[in-house]
mmCIF file of C-alpha atoms in Angstrom:
data_model
loop_
_atom_site.group_PDB
_atom_site.id
_atom_site.type_symbol
_atom_site.label_atom_id
_atom_site.label_comp_id
_atom_site.label_asym_id
_atom_site.label_seq_id
_atom_site.Cartn_x
_atom_site.Cartn_y
_atom_site.Cartn_z
ATOM 1 C CA ASP A 1 20.587 -5.031 12.822
ATOM 2 C CA ILE A 2 19.224 -2.086 14.881
ATOM 3 C CA GLN A 3 16.842 -3.255 17.552
ATOM 4 C CA MET A 4 13.809 -1.209 18.450
ATOM 5 C CA THR A 5 12.150 -1.656 21.815
ATOM 6 C CA GLN A 6 8.799 -0.248 22.570
ATOM 7 C CA SER A 7 7.377 0.290 26.063
ATOM 8 C CA PRO A 8 4.982 -0.517 27.322
ATOM 9 C CA SER A 9 3.747 -3.625 25.276
ATOM 10 C CA THR A 10 0.127 -2.890 26.426
ATOM 11 C CA LEU A 11 -1.302 0.210 27.714
ATOM 12 C CA SER A 12 -4.796 0.490 29.273
ATOM 13 C CA ALA A 13 -6.283 3.971 29.045
ATOM 14 C CA SER A 14 -9.550 5.864 28.937
ATOM 15 C CA VAL A 15 -10.920 8.365 26.443
ATOM 16 C CA GLY A 16 -9.595 11.755 27.260
ATOM 17 C CA ASP A 17 -6.339 10.329 28.725
ATOM 18 C CA ARG A 18 -2.803 11.648 27.687
ATOM 19 C CA VAL A 19 -0.935 8.624 26.514
ATOM 20 C CA THR A 20 2.830 8.221 25.786
ATOM 21 C CA ILE A 21 4.594 5.362 24.215
ATOM 22 C CA THR A 22 8.365 5.006 24.237
ATOM 23 C CA CYS A 23 10.614 3.510 21.501
ATOM 24 C CA ARG A 24 14.310 2.883 22.115
ATOM 25 C CA ALA A 25 16.882 2.128 19.501
ATOM 26 C CA SER A 26 19.868 -0.021 20.223
ATOM 27 C CA GLN A 27 22.140 2.551 18.574
ATOM 28 C CA SER A 28 21.669 6.098 17.331
ATOM 29 C CA ILE A 29 19.291 6.499 14.518
ATOM 30 C CA SER A 30 19.421 10.399 14.566
ATOM 31 C CA ASN A 31 15.728 11.344 13.773
ATOM 32 C CA TRP A 32 14.970 8.648 11.246
ATOM 33 C CA LEU A 33 11.993 7.292 13.077
ATOM 34 C CA ALA A 34 8.401 6.818 12.032
ATOM 35 C CA TRP A 35 5.292 5.915 13.990
ATOM 36 C CA TYR A 36 2.349 3.912 12.582
ATOM 37 C CA GLN A 37 -1.120 2.926 13.902
ATOM 38 C CA GLN A 38 -2.598 -0.492 13.043
ATOM 39 C CA LYS A 39 -6.053 -1.601 13.725
ATOM 40 C CA PRO A 40 -7.054 -5.348 13.475
ATOM 41 C CA GLY A 41 -7.280 -6.558 9.937
ATOM 42 C CA LYS A 42 -5.972 -3.295 8.490
ATOM 43 C CA ALA A 43 -2.687 -2.111 7.148
ATOM 44 C CA PRO A 44 -0.461 0.196 9.159
ATOM 45 C CA LYS A 45 -1.090 3.902 8.835
ATOM 46 C CA LEU A 46 1.672 6.410 8.923
ATOM 47 C CA LEU A 47 1.250 8.917 11.809
ATOM 48 C CA ILE A 48 4.732 10.582 12.257
ATOM 49 C CA TYR A 49 7.926 10.570 10.226
ATOM 50 C CA LYS A 50 11.412 12.043 10.912
ATOM 51 C CA ALA A 51 10.571 11.692 14.634
ATOM 52 C CA SER A 52 8.310 14.637 14.820
ATOM 53 C CA SER A 53 6.813 15.515 11.512
ATOM 54 C CA LEU A 54 2.951 15.027 11.362
ATOM 55 C CA GLU A 55 1.673 13.156 8.426
ATOM 56 C CA SER A 56 -0.855 15.126 6.386
ATOM 57 C CA GLY A 57 -4.395 14.379 7.697
ATOM 58 C CA VAL A 58 -3.291 13.045 11.040
ATOM 59 C CA PRO A 59 -5.067 14.748 13.899
ATOM 60 C CA SER A 60 -2.918 17.170 15.902
ATOM 61 C CA ARG A 61 -3.390 15.381 19.107
ATOM 62 C CA PHE A 62 -0.612 12.896 17.918
ATOM 63 C CA SER A 63 2.864 14.229 18.342
ATOM 64 C CA GLY A 64 6.327 12.718 18.266
ATOM 65 C CA SER A 65 9.682 13.692 19.780
ATOM 66 C CA GLY A 66 13.108 12.438 20.451
ATOM 67 C CA SER A 67 16.357 11.859 18.698
ATOM 68 C CA GLY A 68 19.410 9.603 18.970
ATOM 69 C CA THR A 69 18.113 6.528 20.772
ATOM 70 C CA GLU A 70 15.017 7.549 22.677
ATOM 71 C CA PHE A 71 11.694 8.492 21.079
ATOM 72 C CA THR A 72 8.251 9.120 22.234
ATOM 73 C CA LEU A 73 4.773 9.044 20.573
ATOM 74 C CA THR A 74 2.147 11.129 22.545
ATOM 75 C CA ILE A 75 -1.600 11.235 22.163
ATOM 76 C CA SER A 76 -2.718 14.343 23.985
ATOM 77 C CA CYS A 77 -6.368 13.444 24.379
ATOM 78 C CA LEU A 78 -7.154 9.846 23.528
ATOM 79 C CA GLN A 79 -10.178 9.321 21.405
ATOM 80 C CA SER A 80 -12.250 6.057 20.883
ATOM 81 C CA ASP A 81 -10.737 5.845 17.363
ATOM 82 C CA ASP A 82 -7.230 5.713 18.845
ATOM 83 C CA PHE A 83 -7.463 2.292 20.421
ATOM 84 C CA ALA A 84 -5.084 0.289 18.212
ATOM 85 C CA THR A 85 -1.601 -0.990 18.120
ATOM 86 C CA TYR A 86 1.268 1.497 17.448
ATOM 87 C CA TYR A 87 4.650 0.677 15.906
ATOM 88 C CA CYS A 88 7.882 2.560 15.623
ATOM 89 C CA GLN A 89 10.167 1.945 12.707
ATOM 90 C CA GLN A 90 13.815 3.074 12.286
ATOM 91 C CA TYR A 91 14.988 3.913 8.702
ATOM 92 C CA ASN A 92 18.515 5.107 9.624
ATOM 93 C CA SER A 93 20.169 1.993 8.352
ATOM 94 C CA TYR A 94 19.370 -1.314 6.591
ATOM 95 C CA PRO A 95 17.580 -3.399 7.333
ATOM 96 C CA GLU A 96 14.711 -1.007 8.353
ATOM 97 C CA THR A 97 13.344 -2.518 11.598
ATOM 98 C CA PHE A 98 10.260 -2.084 13.654
ATOM 99 C CA GLY A 99 9.392 -2.111 17.301
ATOM 100 C CA GLN A 100 7.338 -5.008 18.540
ATOM 101 C CA GLY A 101 4.293 -2.878 18.979
ATOM 102 C CA THR A 102 2.277 -1.311 21.775
ATOM 103 C CA LYS A 103 -1.372 -2.074 22.037
ATOM 104 C CA VAL A 104 -3.615 0.694 23.525
ATOM 105 C CA GLU A 105 -6.577 -0.769 25.134
ATOM 106 C CA ILE A 106 -9.847 0.545 26.692
ATOM 107 C CA LYS A 107 -9.472 0.774 30.452
ATOM 108 C CA GLN B 1 -4.738 9.499 -4.971
ATOM 109 C CA VAL B 2 -2.217 6.502 -5.003
ATOM 110 C CA GLN B 3 -3.685 3.148 -4.167
ATOM 111 C CA LEU B 4 -1.920 -0.102 -3.953
ATOM 112 C CA GLN B 5 -3.387 -3.589 -4.278
ATOM 113 C CA GLU B 6 -1.620 -6.837 -3.510
ATOM 114 C CA SER B 7 -2.546 -10.116 -5.371
ATOM 115 C CA GLY B 8 -1.403 -13.610 -5.572
ATOM 116 C CA PRO B 9 -1.998 -17.270 -4.323
ATOM 117 C CA GLY B 10 -3.136 -17.511 -0.711
ATOM 118 C CA LEU B 11 -1.706 -20.908 -0.130
ATOM 119 C CA VAL B 12 1.795 -21.989 -1.124
ATOM 120 C CA GLN B 13 3.324 -25.382 -0.717
ATOM 121 C CA PRO B 14 6.479 -25.826 1.578
ATOM 122 C CA SER B 15 9.644 -25.537 -0.194
ATOM 123 C CA GLY B 16 7.807 -23.678 -3.116
ATOM 124 C CA THR B 17 7.992 -20.011 -4.179
ATOM 125 C CA LEU B 18 5.671 -17.320 -3.025
ATOM 126 C CA SER B 19 4.692 -14.840 -5.848
ATOM 127 C CA LEU B 20 2.829 -11.655 -5.199
ATOM 128 C CA THR B 21 2.154 -8.543 -7.301
ATOM 129 C CA CYS B 22 1.276 -5.082 -6.304
ATOM 130 C CA ALA B 23 -0.785 -3.080 -8.727
ATOM 131 C CA LEU B 24 -0.592 0.633 -8.574
ATOM 132 C CA SER B 25 -3.426 2.966 -9.418
ATOM 133 C CA GLY B 26 -3.551 6.754 -9.255
ATOM 134 C CA GLY B 27 0.227 6.954 -9.784
ATOM 135 C CA SER B 28 3.068 5.497 -11.660
ATOM 136 C CA THR B 29 5.900 3.083 -10.695
ATOM 137 C CA SER B 30 8.100 5.110 -12.923
ATOM 138 C CA SER B 31 7.691 8.126 -10.632
ATOM 139 C CA SER B 32 10.420 9.171 -8.244
ATOM 140 C CA TYR B 33 9.322 6.853 -5.442
ATOM 141 C CA TRP B 34 10.732 3.599 -4.066
ATOM 142 C CA TRP B 35 8.316 0.648 -3.574
ATOM 143 C CA SER B 36 8.564 -1.639 -0.568
ATOM 144 C CA TRP B 37 7.240 -5.031 0.651
ATOM 145 C CA VAL B 38 6.570 -5.532 4.451
ATOM 146 C CA ARG B 39 5.207 -8.714 6.060
ATOM 147 C CA GLN B 40 3.455 -9.543 9.305
ATOM 148 C CA PRO B 41 3.175 -13.110 10.645
ATOM 149 C CA PRO B 42 -0.072 -13.901 12.464
ATOM 150 C CA GLY B 43 -0.221 -12.034 15.802
ATOM 151 C CA LYS B 44 3.253 -10.638 15.396
ATOM 152 C CA GLY B 45 5.072 -7.465 14.354
ATOM 153 C CA LEU B 46 6.165 -5.965 11.060
ATOM 154 C CA GLU B 47 9.101 -7.108 9.048
ATOM 155 C CA TRP B 48 10.638 -5.137 6.074
ATOM 156 C CA ILE B 49 11.451 -7.374 3.234
ATOM 157 C CA GLY B 50 12.850 -5.088 0.541
ATOM 158 C CA GLU B 51 12.400 -2.191 -1.804
ATOM 159 C CA ILE B 52 12.697 -1.297 -5.502
ATOM 160 C CA TYR B 53 13.009 1.730 -7.700
ATOM 161 C CA HIS B 54 11.695 2.076 -11.197
ATOM 162 C CA SER B 55 15.174 1.588 -12.590
ATOM 163 C CA GLY B 56 15.069 -1.769 -11.023
ATOM 164 C CA SER B 57 17.497 -0.921 -8.161
ATOM 165 C CA THR B 58 16.713 -2.993 -5.109
ATOM 166 C CA ASN B 59 17.583 -3.302 -1.474
ATOM 167 C CA TYR B 60 16.685 -6.369 0.579
ATOM 168 C CA ASN B 61 16.616 -7.519 4.130
ATOM 169 C CA PRO B 62 19.715 -9.561 4.701
ATOM 170 C CA SER B 63 17.762 -12.175 6.647
ATOM 171 C CA LEU B 64 15.818 -12.859 3.467
ATOM 172 C CA LYS B 65 18.164 -11.842 0.810
ATOM 173 C CA SER B 66 19.111 -15.276 -0.459
ATOM 174 C CA ARG B 67 15.502 -16.061 -1.089
ATOM 175 C CA VAL B 68 13.938 -12.790 -2.182
ATOM 176 C CA THR B 69 13.571 -11.166 -5.638
ATOM 177 C CA ILE B 70 11.633 -7.789 -6.051
ATOM 178 C CA SER B 71 11.059 -6.689 -9.657
ATOM 179 C CA VAL B 72 9.140 -3.871 -11.302
ATOM 180 C CA ASP B 73 7.136 -3.748 -14.557
ATOM 181 C CA ASN B 74 6.657 -0.065 -15.451
ATOM 182 C CA SER B 75 4.611 -0.877 -18.479
ATOM 183 C CA LYS B 76 2.052 -2.642 -16.272
ATOM 184 C CA ASN B 77 2.475 -0.204 -13.506
ATOM 185 C CA GLU B 78 3.180 -2.982 -10.820
ATOM 186 C CA PHE B 79 5.886 -4.409 -8.860
ATOM 187 C CA SER B 80 6.359 -7.948 -7.600
ATOM 188 C CA LEU B 81 7.747 -10.146 -4.811
ATOM 189 C CA LYS B 82 9.164 -13.644 -5.100
ATOM 190 C CA LEU B 83 10.214 -15.645 -2.076
ATOM 191 C CA SER B 84 11.668 -18.979 -2.635
ATOM 192 C CA SER B 85 12.166 -22.087 -0.475
ATOM 193 C CA VAL B 86 9.251 -21.128 1.652
ATOM 194 C CA THR B 87 8.406 -22.758 5.081
ATOM 195 C CA ALA B 88 5.606 -22.282 7.629
ATOM 196 C CA ALA B 89 7.684 -19.290 9.134
ATOM 197 C CA ASP B 90 6.808 -17.432 5.864
ATOM 198 C CA THR B 91 3.129 -17.457 6.597
ATOM 199 C CA ALA B 92 2.131 -13.905 7.006
ATOM 200 C CA VAL B 93 0.049 -10.914 5.754
ATOM 201 C CA TYR B 94 2.214 -9.429 2.908
ATOM 202 C CA TYR B 95 1.906 -5.671 2.310
ATOM 203 C CA CYS B 96 3.222 -3.519 -0.501
ATOM 204 C CA ALA B 97 3.788 0.201 0.270
ATOM 205 C CA ARG B 98 5.220 3.387 -1.149
ATOM 206 C CA ASN B 99 8.336 4.993 0.384
ATOM 207 C CA GLY B 100 7.575 8.516 1.404
ATOM 208 C CA ASP B 101 11.011 9.726 0.941
ATOM 209 C CA SER B 102 13.390 7.971 -1.375
ATOM 210 C CA PHE B 103 15.079 4.719 -0.408
ATOM 211 C CA ARG B 104 15.412 3.610 3.185
ATOM 212 C CA SER B 105 12.312 5.503 4.210
ATOM 213 C CA TYR B 106 9.110 5.544 6.105
ATOM 214 C CA MET B 107 6.111 4.141 4.089
ATOM 215 C CA ASP B 108 3.185 6.604 3.539
ATOM 216 C CA VAL B 109 0.905 4.582 1.303
ATOM 217 C CA TRP B 110 0.093 0.992 2.028
ATOM 218 C CA GLY B 111 -1.942 -1.768 0.216
ATOM 219 C CA ARG B 112 -4.608 -3.629 2.198
ATOM 220 C CA GLY B 113 -2.363 -6.743 2.542
ATOM 221 C CA THR B 114 -2.819 -10.268 1.398
ATOM 222 C CA THR B 115 -2.491 -13.325 3.542
ATOM 223 C CA VAL B 116 -0.289 -16.083 2.382
ATOM 224 C CA THR B 117 -0.275 -19.428 4.143
ATOM 225 C CA VAL B 118 2.475 -22.024 3.688
ATOM 226 C CA SER B 119 1.135 -25.350 4.096
ATOM 227 C CA SER B 120 0.805 -28.713 2.121
#
């Protein structure tokens, strides 16, 4: 299985900050990577697919980049609604696997 | 607008079979989408369980493959998950989801999830 490792596991930030989360794959996954946002008690919400494509309806302050084994999710100007846990997912090969999550907390 | 809703028993006996159904509204399981199941143990991350197409073609996570069956009933516009020989490690929130792009894909529409506890 392809292992997905996110860093950091927890991130403390303030409204207005620029935030970057990294996801590393144990082998190349081309650009077959998605990012999700999950709030407590809710289902994950798709933010980014194919590493850098913004899902319809997702604010433009979210962006994704990377290819191969290293990827980043950037929130350009953190809003109060963005405090949540973020997961990356590779879908290059079976089984699809997720990172362990990055919790973005209020500083 | 496609919506998914999971249903099924919230409590399952150890060694029993977990059975869940995902009902689709605003769309059709017969459309050109694959449909997935994902689970999340309490306080932990997400685990992909498997996926199905309207034809009945399936792909499963090898770690669960011996215990998992995913099926689809296009006449009822729903798909289902069965997980046999469950243990406490199978306690989780179970989500059904739509694949955004064919098989082996990101998931763009999710159900709200249903909590299943394995306990006697």
